[in-house]
mmCIF file of C-alpha atoms and ligand atoms in Angstrom:
data_model
loop_
_atom_site.group_PDB
_atom_site.id
_atom_site.type_symbol
_atom_site.label_atom_id
_atom_site.label_comp_id
_atom_site.label_asym_id
_atom_site.label_seq_id
_atom_site.Cartn_x
_atom_site.Cartn_y
_atom_site.Cartn_z
ATOM 1 C CA MET A 17 -0.228 -0.411 -0.236
ATOM 2 C CA ILE A 18 1.134 3.520 -1.069
ATOM 3 C CA ASP A 19 1.434 5.936 2.167
ATOM 4 C CA LEU A 20 0.494 8.994 0.664
ATOM 5 C CA GLY A 21 -1.235 10.598 3.654
ATOM 6 C CA ARG A 22 -4.692 9.900 6.036
ATOM 7 C CA ASP A 23 -7.043 9.079 3.611
ATOM 8 C CA SER A 24 -4.873 7.692 1.053
ATOM 9 C CA VAL A 25 -5.490 4.281 -1.003
ATOM 10 C CA ASP A 26 -4.124 2.158 -2.996
ATOM 11 C CA CYS A 27 -7.661 2.148 -5.390
ATOM 12 C CA LEU A 28 -10.811 4.165 -4.944
ATOM 13 C CA VAL A 29 -14.438 2.336 -6.775
ATOM 14 C CA VAL A 30 -16.577 5.401 -7.976
ATOM 15 C CA GLY A 31 -20.184 3.656 -7.414
ATOM 16 C CA GLY A 32 -21.431 0.713 -5.609
ATOM 17 C CA GLY A 33 -23.685 -1.520 -8.613
ATOM 18 C CA PRO A 34 -22.117 -4.636 -9.775
ATOM 19 C CA ALA A 35 -19.365 -3.255 -11.423
ATOM 20 C CA GLY A 36 -17.858 -1.157 -8.276
ATOM 21 C CA LEU A 37 -18.851 -4.259 -6.218
ATOM 22 C CA ALA A 38 -17.255 -6.883 -8.230
ATOM 23 C CA ALA A 39 -14.547 -5.025 -8.978
ATOM 24 C CA ALA A 40 -14.201 -4.079 -5.178
ATOM 25 C CA THR A 41 -14.072 -7.504 -4.161
ATOM 26 C CA TYR A 42 -11.454 -8.298 -6.178
ATOM 27 C CA LEU A 43 -9.221 -5.915 -4.987
ATOM 28 C CA GLY A 44 -9.754 -6.661 -1.728
ATOM 29 C CA ARG A 45 -8.479 -10.397 -3.029
ATOM 30 C CA PHE A 46 -5.199 -8.990 -4.294
ATOM 31 C CA HIS A 47 -4.407 -7.696 -1.217
ATOM 32 C CA LEU A 48 -5.289 -3.744 -2.471
ATOM 33 C CA SER A 49 -6.233 -1.173 0.146
ATOM 34 C CA ALA A 50 -9.777 0.167 -1.684
ATOM 35 C CA VAL A 51 -12.484 2.434 -0.973
ATOM 36 C CA VAL A 52 -15.914 2.631 -2.444
ATOM 37 C CA CYS A 53 -18.256 6.051 -2.494
ATOM 38 C CA ASP A 54 -21.237 5.247 -3.787
ATOM 39 C CA THR A 55 -24.356 7.191 -3.479
ATOM 40 C CA GLY A 56 -27.043 4.253 -3.578
ATOM 41 C CA GLU A 57 -29.243 5.111 -6.633
ATOM 42 C CA SER A 58 -27.922 2.325 -8.684
ATOM 43 C CA ARG A 59 -30.291 0.560 -11.770
ATOM 44 C CA ALA A 60 -29.913 -2.846 -9.927
ATOM 45 C CA ALA A 61 -31.262 -1.867 -7.036
ATOM 46 C CA ARG A 62 -35.182 -0.934 -9.145
ATOM 47 C CA ILE A 63 -35.025 -4.570 -10.467
ATOM 48 C CA PRO A 64 -37.919 -5.971 -9.107
ATOM 49 C CA CYS A 65 -36.901 -9.864 -9.415
ATOM 50 C CA THR A 66 -33.519 -10.791 -11.961
ATOM 51 C CA ARG A 67 -34.444 -13.844 -14.061
ATOM 52 C CA ASN A 68 -31.310 -14.008 -15.971
ATOM 53 C CA GLN A 69 -28.470 -13.912 -13.591
ATOM 54 C CA PRO A 70 -25.945 -17.590 -13.989
ATOM 55 C CA GLY A 71 -26.703 -19.087 -10.528
ATOM 56 C CA PHE A 72 -29.838 -18.188 -9.565
ATOM 57 C CA PRO A 73 -32.778 -20.240 -11.080
ATOM 58 C CA ASP A 74 -35.359 -18.735 -9.271
ATOM 59 C CA GLY A 75 -34.124 -15.101 -9.589
ATOM 60 C CA ILE A 76 -33.461 -12.438 -7.305
ATOM 61 C CA ALA A 77 -34.362 -9.093 -6.247
ATOM 62 C CA GLY A 78 -31.655 -6.505 -7.219
ATOM 63 C CA ALA A 79 -31.490 -5.154 -3.800
ATOM 64 C CA ASP A 80 -30.395 -8.836 -2.732
ATOM 65 C CA LEU A 81 -27.484 -9.344 -5.158
ATOM 66 C CA LEU A 82 -26.092 -6.173 -4.673
ATOM 67 C CA HIS A 83 -26.421 -7.008 -0.400
ATOM 68 C CA ARG A 84 -24.850 -9.958 -1.179
ATOM 69 C CA MET A 85 -22.028 -8.318 -3.245
ATOM 70 C CA ARG A 86 -21.465 -5.767 -0.937
ATOM 71 C CA ARG A 87 -20.901 -8.470 1.817
ATOM 72 C CA GLN A 88 -18.628 -9.994 -0.651
ATOM 73 C CA ALA A 89 -16.404 -7.246 -0.824
ATOM 74 C CA LYS A 90 -16.406 -6.367 2.895
ATOM 75 C CA ARG A 91 -14.937 -9.726 3.904
ATOM 76 C CA TYR A 92 -12.150 -8.627 2.023
ATOM 77 C CA GLY A 93 -10.900 -5.453 3.736
ATOM 78 C CA VAL A 94 -13.178 -3.061 1.432
ATOM 79 C CA ARG A 95 -14.322 0.001 2.804
ATOM 80 C CA PHE A 96 -17.268 1.897 1.875
ATOM 81 C CA ASP A 97 -18.518 5.380 2.117
ATOM 82 C CA GLU A 98 -22.052 6.476 1.377
ATOM 83 C CA ALA A 99 -21.069 10.164 -0.174
ATOM 84 C CA ARG A 100 -21.039 11.139 -3.618
ATOM 85 C CA VAL A 101 -17.239 11.827 -5.766
ATOM 86 C CA THR A 102 -17.771 15.356 -7.056
ATOM 87 C CA THR A 103 -15.205 16.380 -8.464
ATOM 88 C CA LEU A 104 -12.073 14.667 -9.190
ATOM 89 C CA VAL A 105 -8.315 16.197 -10.223
ATOM 90 C CA ARG A 106 -5.273 14.477 -11.340
ATOM 91 C CA GLU A 107 -2.065 15.766 -9.856
ATOM 92 C CA ASP A 108 0.915 14.985 -10.343
ATOM 93 C CA GLY A 109 -0.032 11.150 -11.404
ATOM 94 C CA ARG A 110 -2.410 10.543 -9.130
ATOM 95 C CA PHE A 111 -5.942 11.125 -8.511
ATOM 96 C CA ARG A 112 -7.786 13.499 -5.677
ATOM 97 C CA ALA A 113 -11.679 13.304 -5.260
ATOM 98 C CA ASP A 114 -13.100 15.189 -3.254
ATOM 99 C CA THR A 115 -16.501 13.412 -1.412
ATOM 100 C CA SER A 116 -18.842 15.332 0.811
ATOM 101 C CA GLY A 117 -17.265 14.095 4.264
ATOM 102 C CA ARG A 118 -13.449 13.899 2.923
ATOM 103 C CA ASP A 119 -11.174 13.858 0.144
ATOM 104 C CA ILE A 120 -9.487 10.385 -0.397
ATOM 105 C CA VAL A 121 -6.239 10.351 -2.415
ATOM 106 C CA THR A 122 -5.316 7.332 -4.833
ATOM 107 C CA CYS A 123 -3.092 6.270 -8.104
ATOM 108 C CA ARG A 124 -6.170 4.373 -9.323
ATOM 109 C CA VAL A 125 -9.444 4.889 -10.203
ATOM 110 C CA LEU A 126 -12.304 2.957 -11.252
ATOM 111 C CA LEU A 127 -15.450 4.977 -12.981
ATOM 112 C CA ALA A 128 -18.776 2.573 -12.237
ATOM 113 C CA THR A 129 -21.142 5.027 -11.678
ATOM 114 C CA GLY A 130 -23.370 3.295 -14.490
ATOM 115 C CA LEU A 131 -26.279 5.801 -15.951
ATOM 116 C CA HIS A 132 -29.721 7.186 -15.851
ATOM 117 C CA ASN A 133 -32.992 6.120 -18.263
ATOM 118 C CA ARG A 134 -34.732 8.826 -19.314
ATOM 119 C CA ARG A 135 -38.503 8.453 -17.769
ATOM 120 C CA PRO A 136 -41.678 9.283 -19.696
ATOM 121 C CA HIS A 137 -43.470 12.057 -18.210
ATOM 122 C CA MET A 138 -45.498 10.736 -15.012
ATOM 123 C CA ASP A 139 -45.470 11.164 -11.402
ATOM 124 C CA ARG A 140 -42.566 9.922 -9.796
ATOM 125 C CA ARG A 141 -44.296 7.790 -7.264
ATOM 126 C CA LEU A 142 -46.641 6.340 -9.467
ATOM 127 C CA HIS A 143 -43.595 5.119 -11.855
ATOM 128 C CA ASP A 144 -41.459 3.813 -9.200
ATOM 129 C CA GLU A 145 -44.680 1.919 -8.106
ATOM 130 C CA ALA A 146 -44.973 0.371 -11.676
ATOM 131 C CA LEU A 147 -41.654 -0.412 -12.039
ATOM 132 C CA ALA A 148 -41.829 -2.517 -8.907
ATOM 133 C CA GLN A 149 -44.820 -4.263 -10.089
ATOM 134 C CA GLY A 150 -42.775 -5.135 -13.667
ATOM 135 C CA ARG A 151 -45.683 -2.546 -15.362
ATOM 136 C CA ILE A 152 -42.988 -0.626 -16.558
ATOM 137 C CA ARG A 153 -39.766 -1.960 -17.528
ATOM 138 C CA TYR A 154 -36.337 -0.736 -19.211
ATOM 139 C CA CYS A 155 -34.345 -3.181 -19.947
ATOM 140 C CA PRO A 156 -36.589 -6.301 -22.798
ATOM 141 C CA ILE A 157 -33.357 -8.236 -23.464
ATOM 142 C CA CYS A 158 -33.481 -8.233 -19.072
ATOM 143 C CA ASP A 159 -37.148 -9.346 -18.985
ATOM 144 C CA GLY A 160 -38.681 -9.579 -22.151
ATOM 145 C CA TYR A 161 -39.364 -13.201 -21.807
ATOM 146 C CA GLU A 162 -41.869 -11.955 -18.927
ATOM 147 C CA VAL A 163 -43.930 -10.110 -21.120
ATOM 148 C CA THR A 164 -44.247 -13.371 -23.645
ATOM 149 C CA GLY A 165 -47.486 -13.186 -25.349
ATOM 150 C CA LYS A 166 -48.662 -9.494 -24.041
ATOM 151 C CA ARG A 167 -49.740 -6.236 -24.923
ATOM 152 C CA ILE A 168 -46.821 -4.346 -24.899
ATOM 153 C CA ALA A 169 -46.281 -0.484 -25.603
ATOM 154 C CA VAL A 170 -42.846 1.220 -26.229
ATOM 155 C CA ILE A 171 -42.558 4.611 -25.872
ATOM 156 C CA GLY A 172 -40.332 5.777 -28.285
ATOM 157 C CA THR A 173 -40.068 7.054 -31.607
ATOM 158 C CA GLY A 174 -37.459 7.271 -34.510
ATOM 159 C CA ALA A 175 -34.969 4.296 -35.246
ATOM 160 C CA HIS A 176 -34.075 3.570 -31.484
ATOM 161 C CA GLY A 177 -38.428 3.386 -30.882
ATOM 162 C CA VAL A 178 -38.244 1.310 -34.012
ATOM 163 C CA ARG A 179 -35.655 -1.015 -32.647
ATOM 164 C CA GLU A 180 -37.014 -1.373 -29.445
ATOM 165 C CA ALA A 181 -40.150 -2.591 -30.959
ATOM 166 C CA GLU A 182 -39.166 -4.360 -33.382
ATOM 167 C CA PHE A 183 -37.153 -6.309 -30.175
ATOM 168 C CA LEU A 184 -40.066 -7.070 -28.527
ATOM 169 C CA ARG A 185 -42.079 -8.111 -31.270
ATOM 170 C CA SER A 186 -40.237 -11.631 -30.920
ATOM 171 C CA TYR A 187 -41.971 -11.979 -28.165
ATOM 172 C CA SER A 188 -45.407 -10.810 -28.827
ATOM 173 C CA PRO A 189 -47.742 -10.033 -31.674
ATOM 174 C CA HIS A 190 -49.147 -7.281 -29.207
ATOM 175 C CA VAL A 191 -46.758 -4.330 -29.412
ATOM 176 C CA THR A 192 -47.392 -0.506 -29.969
ATOM 177 C CA LEU A 193 -45.128 2.104 -30.333
ATOM 178 C CA VAL A 194 -46.079 5.464 -28.575
ATOM 179 C CA CYS A 195 -44.562 8.862 -29.221
ATOM 180 C CA ALA A 196 -43.713 10.725 -26.167
ATOM 181 C CA ASP A 197 -44.515 13.632 -27.000
ATOM 182 C CA GLY A 198 -46.323 14.604 -29.840
ATOM 183 C CA PRO A 199 -46.597 12.982 -34.195
ATOM 184 C CA HIS A 200 -44.257 10.332 -34.373
ATOM 185 C CA ARG A 201 -40.604 10.862 -36.634
ATOM 186 C CA LEU A 202 -40.820 8.197 -38.882
ATOM 187 C CA ASP A 203 -40.069 8.296 -42.253
ATOM 188 C CA ARG A 204 -41.686 6.131 -44.892
ATOM 189 C CA LEU A 205 -39.446 3.128 -44.253
ATOM 190 C CA ALA A 206 -39.414 3.292 -40.756
ATOM 191 C CA ARG A 207 -43.612 3.157 -41.248
ATOM 192 C CA GLU A 208 -43.307 0.090 -43.411
ATOM 193 C CA ARG A 209 -41.165 -1.805 -41.342
ATOM 194 C CA LEU A 210 -43.606 -1.279 -38.582
ATOM 195 C CA THR A 211 -46.536 -2.578 -40.498
ATOM 196 C CA VAL A 212 -45.000 -5.477 -41.915
ATOM 197 C CA ALA A 213 -43.989 -6.209 -38.704
ATOM 198 C CA GLY A 214 -47.607 -5.652 -37.697
ATOM 199 C CA ILE A 215 -47.023 -2.642 -34.545
ATOM 200 C CA GLU A 216 -49.370 -0.518 -34.551
ATOM 201 C CA PHE A 217 -47.699 3.204 -34.135
ATOM 202 C CA LEU A 218 -49.548 6.268 -32.577
ATOM 203 C CA ASP A 219 -48.511 9.538 -32.060
ATOM 204 C CA GLY A 220 -48.162 11.518 -28.655
ATOM 205 C CA PRO A 221 -47.907 12.872 -26.469
ATOM 206 C CA ALA A 222 -48.289 9.738 -23.745
ATOM 207 C CA SER A 223 -49.785 11.321 -21.057
ATOM 208 C CA HIS A 224 -52.499 10.299 -17.566
ATOM 209 C CA PHE A 225 -50.912 7.110 -16.674
ATOM 210 C CA VAL A 226 -52.745 5.048 -14.814
ATOM 211 C CA LEU A 227 -51.693 2.181 -13.215
ATOM 212 C CA ARG A 228 -54.720 -0.548 -12.927
ATOM 213 C CA ARG A 229 -55.206 -4.082 -10.888
ATOM 214 C CA ASP A 230 -53.736 -5.995 -14.133
ATOM 215 C CA SER A 231 -52.336 -3.154 -16.515
ATOM 216 C CA ILE A 232 -51.466 0.068 -17.612
ATOM 217 C CA ALA A 233 -53.288 2.646 -19.441
ATOM 218 C CA PHE A 234 -52.544 5.667 -20.497
ATOM 219 C CA GLN A 235 -53.633 8.393 -23.258
ATOM 220 C CA ALA A 236 -51.718 8.765 -26.737
ATOM 221 C CA GLY A 237 -53.040 11.947 -28.078
ATOM 222 C CA ASP A 238 -56.493 11.404 -27.525
ATOM 223 C CA LEU A 239 -56.665 7.610 -27.119
ATOM 224 C CA TRP A 240 -56.579 5.239 -24.507
ATOM 225 C CA VAL A 241 -54.127 3.024 -24.206
ATOM 226 C CA GLN A 242 -53.989 -0.703 -21.351
ATOM 227 C CA VAL A 243 -51.239 -2.594 -21.776
ATOM 228 C CA ASP A 244 -49.577 -5.216 -19.594
ATOM 229 C CA SER A 245 -46.225 -3.337 -20.174
ATOM 230 C CA VAL A 246 -44.474 -0.306 -21.109
ATOM 231 C CA TYR A 247 -41.781 0.503 -22.120
ATOM 232 C CA PRO A 248 -39.996 3.534 -22.263
ATOM 233 C CA ALA A 249 -37.233 4.150 -24.956
ATOM 234 C CA LEU A 250 -36.352 7.231 -24.571
ATOM 235 C CA GLY A 251 -32.132 7.002 -24.019
ATOM 236 C CA SER A 252 -29.852 7.554 -21.204
ATOM 237 C CA ASP A 253 -27.873 10.102 -20.008
ATOM 238 C CA ILE A 254 -24.503 8.424 -19.202
ATOM 239 C CA ARG A 255 -23.004 9.225 -15.642
ATOM 240 C CA SER A 256 -19.248 10.416 -17.543
ATOM 241 C CA GLU A 257 -19.224 13.510 -16.366
ATOM 242 C CA LEU A 258 -16.059 12.611 -14.178
ATOM 243 C CA GLY A 259 -13.826 10.914 -16.628
ATOM 244 C CA THR A 260 -14.576 13.863 -18.504
ATOM 245 C CA ALA A 261 -13.502 16.256 -16.237
ATOM 246 C CA VAL A 262 -9.570 14.371 -15.934
ATOM 247 C CA GLY A 263 -10.086 15.009 -19.900
ATOM 248 C CA ALA A 264 -11.112 10.911 -20.432
ATOM 249 C CA ALA A 265 -12.574 10.213 -23.895
ATOM 250 C CA ARG A 266 -15.932 9.740 -24.691
ATOM 251 C CA THR A 267 -17.408 7.343 -27.550
ATOM 252 C CA ARG A 268 -20.289 9.314 -29.911
ATOM 253 C CA GLU A 269 -23.224 7.716 -27.401
ATOM 254 C CA GLY A 270 -21.164 9.895 -24.407
ATOM 255 C CA CYS A 271 -19.708 6.263 -22.678
ATOM 256 C CA LEU A 272 -16.093 6.717 -21.614
ATOM 257 C CA GLN A 273 -13.808 4.511 -24.187
ATOM 258 C CA VAL A 274 -11.578 1.717 -22.937
ATOM 259 C CA ASP A 275 -9.393 -0.464 -23.967
ATOM 260 C CA ALA A 276 -9.494 -4.238 -23.960
ATOM 261 C CA HIS A 277 -8.188 -3.951 -19.966
ATOM 262 C CA GLN A 278 -11.306 -1.475 -19.646
ATOM 263 C CA ARG A 279 -8.385 1.359 -19.224
ATOM 264 C CA THR A 280 -9.551 4.751 -20.036
ATOM 265 C CA THR A 281 -7.624 7.500 -22.159
ATOM 266 C CA VAL A 282 -6.366 8.709 -18.852
ATOM 267 C CA PRO A 283 -3.104 6.763 -17.458
ATOM 268 C CA GLY A 284 -4.419 5.452 -14.137
ATOM 269 C CA LEU A 285 -8.394 5.692 -14.937
ATOM 270 C CA TYR A 286 -10.338 2.673 -15.161
ATOM 271 C CA ALA A 287 -14.243 2.256 -16.084
ATOM 272 C CA ALA A 288 -16.800 -0.729 -16.020
ATOM 273 C CA GLY A 289 -20.053 -1.259 -16.654
ATOM 274 C CA ASP A 290 -23.239 1.030 -17.950
ATOM 275 C CA VAL A 291 -20.843 3.820 -17.898
ATOM 276 C CA VAL A 292 -19.016 2.460 -21.044
ATOM 277 C CA SER A 293 -20.387 1.289 -24.618
ATOM 278 C CA GLY A 294 -21.533 -1.904 -24.235
ATOM 279 C CA LEU A 295 -24.855 -4.725 -23.289
ATOM 280 C CA ASP A 296 -25.624 -3.150 -20.266
ATOM 281 C CA GLN A 297 -26.206 -5.857 -18.562
ATOM 282 C CA ILE A 298 -25.200 -7.137 -14.833
ATOM 283 C CA SER A 299 -22.940 -9.799 -16.212
ATOM 284 C CA VAL A 300 -21.127 -7.808 -18.405
ATOM 285 C CA ALA A 301 -20.683 -4.861 -15.422
ATOM 286 C CA VAL A 302 -19.309 -7.652 -13.302
ATOM 287 C CA GLY A 303 -17.289 -8.679 -16.221
ATOM 288 C CA GLN A 304 -15.560 -5.507 -17.227
ATOM 289 C CA ALA A 305 -15.321 -5.246 -13.469
ATOM 290 C CA ALA A 306 -12.731 -8.071 -12.942
ATOM 291 C CA LEU A 307 -10.883 -7.431 -15.929
ATOM 292 C CA ALA A 308 -9.956 -3.364 -14.814
ATOM 293 C CA ALA A 309 -9.275 -4.838 -11.573
ATOM 294 C CA THR A 310 -7.067 -7.087 -12.488
ATOM 295 C CA ALA A 311 -5.359 -4.213 -15.153
ATOM 296 C CA MET A 312 -5.482 -1.988 -11.639
ATOM 297 C CA ARG A 313 -3.022 -4.473 -10.081
ATOM 298 C CA ASN A 314 -1.032 -5.414 -12.834
ATOM 299 C CA ASP A 315 -0.619 -1.713 -13.608
ATOM 300 C CA LEU A 316 0.170 -0.873 -9.917
ATOM 301 C CA SER A 317 2.811 -3.699 -9.972
ATOM 302 C CA ASP A 318 4.755 -2.901 -13.005
ATOM 303 C CA ALA A 319 4.893 0.409 -10.929
ATOM 304 C CA GLY A 320 6.716 -1.465 -7.963
ATOM 305 C CA VAL A 321 3.578 -0.667 -5.367
ATOM 306 C CA ALA A 322 1.717 -4.508 -5.277
ATOM 307 C CA ARG A 323 4.220 -5.857 -3.300
ATOM 308 C CA ARG A 324 3.584 -7.433 -0.100
HETATM 309 C C1 FAD B 28 -35.439 -1.830 -14.564
HETATM 310 C C2 FAD B 28 -34.383 -2.511 -14.559
HETATM 311 C C3 FAD B 28 -34.436 -3.844 -14.854
HETATM 312 C C4 FAD B 28 -33.334 -4.104 -15.296
HETATM 313 N N1 FAD B 28 -32.976 -5.883 -15.233
HETATM 314 C C5 FAD B 28 -32.227 -6.582 -15.167
HETATM 315 C C6 FAD B 28 -31.768 -8.084 -15.332
HETATM 316 O O1 FAD B 28 -32.739 -8.209 -15.192
HETATM 317 N N2 FAD B 28 -30.626 -8.022 -15.459
HETATM 318 C C7 FAD B 28 -29.816 -7.776 -15.803
HETATM 319 O O2 FAD B 28 -28.496 -8.066 -16.022
HETATM 320 N N3 FAD B 28 -29.899 -6.668 -16.003
HETATM 321 C C8 FAD B 28 -30.708 -5.729 -15.456
HETATM 322 N N4 FAD B 28 -30.962 -4.548 -15.514
HETATM 323 C C9 FAD B 28 -29.466 -3.268 -16.396
HETATM 324 C C10 FAD B 28 -28.360 -3.158 -14.913
HETATM 325 O O3 FAD B 28 -29.034 -3.015 -13.664
HETATM 326 C C11 FAD B 28 -27.202 -3.024 -15.102
HETATM 327 O O4 FAD B 28 -26.772 -3.005 -16.040
HETATM 328 C C12 FAD B 28 -26.233 -2.835 -14.175
HETATM 329 O O5 FAD B 28 -27.197 -2.094 -12.560
HETATM 330 C C13 FAD B 28 -25.225 -1.865 -14.276
HETATM 331 O O6 FAD B 28 -23.643 -1.701 -13.641
HETATM 332 P P1 FAD B 28 -22.837 -0.229 -12.927
HETATM 333 O O7 FAD B 28 -22.296 -1.398 -11.481
HETATM 334 O O8 FAD B 28 -22.726 -0.101 -14.046
HETATM 335 O O9 FAD B 28 -24.180 0.891 -12.653
HETATM 336 P P2 FAD B 28 -25.266 0.861 -11.852
HETATM 337 O O10 FAD B 28 -25.729 -0.192 -11.277
HETATM 338 O O11 FAD B 28 -26.217 1.799 -11.920
HETATM 339 O O12 FAD B 28 -24.636 1.187 -9.998
HETATM 340 C C14 FAD B 28 -23.647 2.843 -10.566
HETATM 341 C C15 FAD B 28 -23.497 3.800 -8.837
HETATM 342 O O13 FAD B 28 -22.526 4.479 -9.033
HETATM 343 C C16 FAD B 28 -23.107 5.432 -8.014
HETATM 344 N N5 FAD B 28 -22.625 6.750 -8.599
HETATM 345 C C17 FAD B 28 -23.084 7.739 -9.665
HETATM 346 N N6 FAD B 28 -22.115 8.540 -9.836
HETATM 347 C C18 FAD B 28 -21.776 8.387 -8.802
HETATM 348 C C19 FAD B 28 -20.790 9.360 -7.815
HETATM 349 N N7 FAD B 28 -20.012 10.228 -8.523
HETATM 350 N N8 FAD B 28 -20.016 9.029 -6.454
HETATM 351 C C20 FAD B 28 -20.528 8.100 -6.006
HETATM 352 N N9 FAD B 28 -21.595 7.553 -6.414
HETATM 353 C C21 FAD B 28 -21.896 7.647 -7.539
HETATM 354 C C22 FAD B 28 -24.712 5.084 -8.066
HETATM 355 O O14 FAD B 28 -25.270 5.978 -7.306
HETATM 356 C C23 FAD B 28 -24.890 3.881 -8.723
HETATM 357 O O15 FAD B 28 -24.776 3.043 -6.651
HETATM 358 C C24 FAD B 28 -32.123 -3.717 -15.150
HETATM 359 C C25 FAD B 28 -31.832 -1.877 -14.932
HETATM 360 C C26 FAD B 28 -33.247 -1.876 -14.706
HETATM 361 C C27 FAD B 28 -32.944 -0.168 -14.433
#
C-alpha cells in the first residue's frame, strides 16, 4: 500500500452497483486497499426480480444481489463511504477525489458510475410503483421473456423506438409504439417496417398514466391505451462527467472510451459497467469489473507498488 497521507488508498472505486462491487471484491482479494464511494442509486436496486443471473434459477431481487455483493467485498477489507464524489482531479500522476465528507488520494480510480434512464412524463411515485410491479420496464434483453404474449407499449420514436418495438415483437404480437411528446418522427421506410411487423404506431403525447389492477393505461394523444407493460425507449444519460473532467475520451454515445482492459485514455483511470459502451447487463458489468480490477492490480505491480 502506498503511503500518501491519512486518506490515501491504493484504489478508489466510484459507484457501488454490480460493476463497482465486483471490482471491489477482486481488489480486496489482491491485497490492495480500496474504498467504494456510492450514492446508492444503482439501477440494479430497481430490479424487482432478475431472472437472467447465472446461478439464480429462481431469480433474485436486485437489492438482494447488491447486498450479497457488498457483503462479499467487505469480507476482504474493502471500505465503503456513502458519499458522492463531486470532483476528481489528477495531480502529479495521482488522483484527488472530493466527497462531501473528505478527500481521497489514490493512484488508481475505477469509474463504475452507471447511467440514468430517461423516464416518461409521469408522477415519480406512480412511476416507481409501476416499475416495482413490472408495469414499467426498461430492459427488454433482461425481462422481455416475462412479457411473452402480453400487450406491450413502447414509448419512443425514431430509429431507437423502432428498434425497441421490433425487438419486443419477437416476444409478442401485441406491440404498440407511442411517441412520447407528439407526432411520430418516422420516415416512410420506418413506417413500412412497423406495418410489415404488425406493430401499431400511435402519435403522442403519452400522458395520464394510470395503474390498474392487472394493467397500466395511458393516453396516446386522444386515445386510451391499456397494456400489460410499458417500455420507455427514451435514451439515457451516461454518468461519465468525472471521467471527462480529467480528460477521458468519450464515445459518440457519451460513454467512456476504454481499451480491452477497461483502461480509459487517462493513465490510472479505468471504467466498467453501464458507463462504458456495451450491453447494459449485470453479467457484462461484472465481467468488465474483473478485467478492470486485474488491470489496476497489474499496472500497480508494474509500478512496483503491489508487493507485500
Ligand atoms: C428496471 C431495470 C431492470 C433491469 N433488469 C436487469 C436484469 O434482469 N438483468 C441484467 O443483467 N440487468 C438488468 N438491468 C440493468 C442493470 O441494472 C445494469 O446493467 C447494472 O446495474 C449496471 O451496473 P453498474 O454498476 O454499471 O451501474 P449501476 O448499478 O447503475 O451503479 C452505479 C452506481 O454509481 C453510483 N454513482 C454514480 N455517480 C456517483 C458519484 N459521483 N459518486 C458516488 N457514487 C456515484 C450510483 O449511485 C450507483 O449506485 C436492469 C435495469 C433496470 C433499470
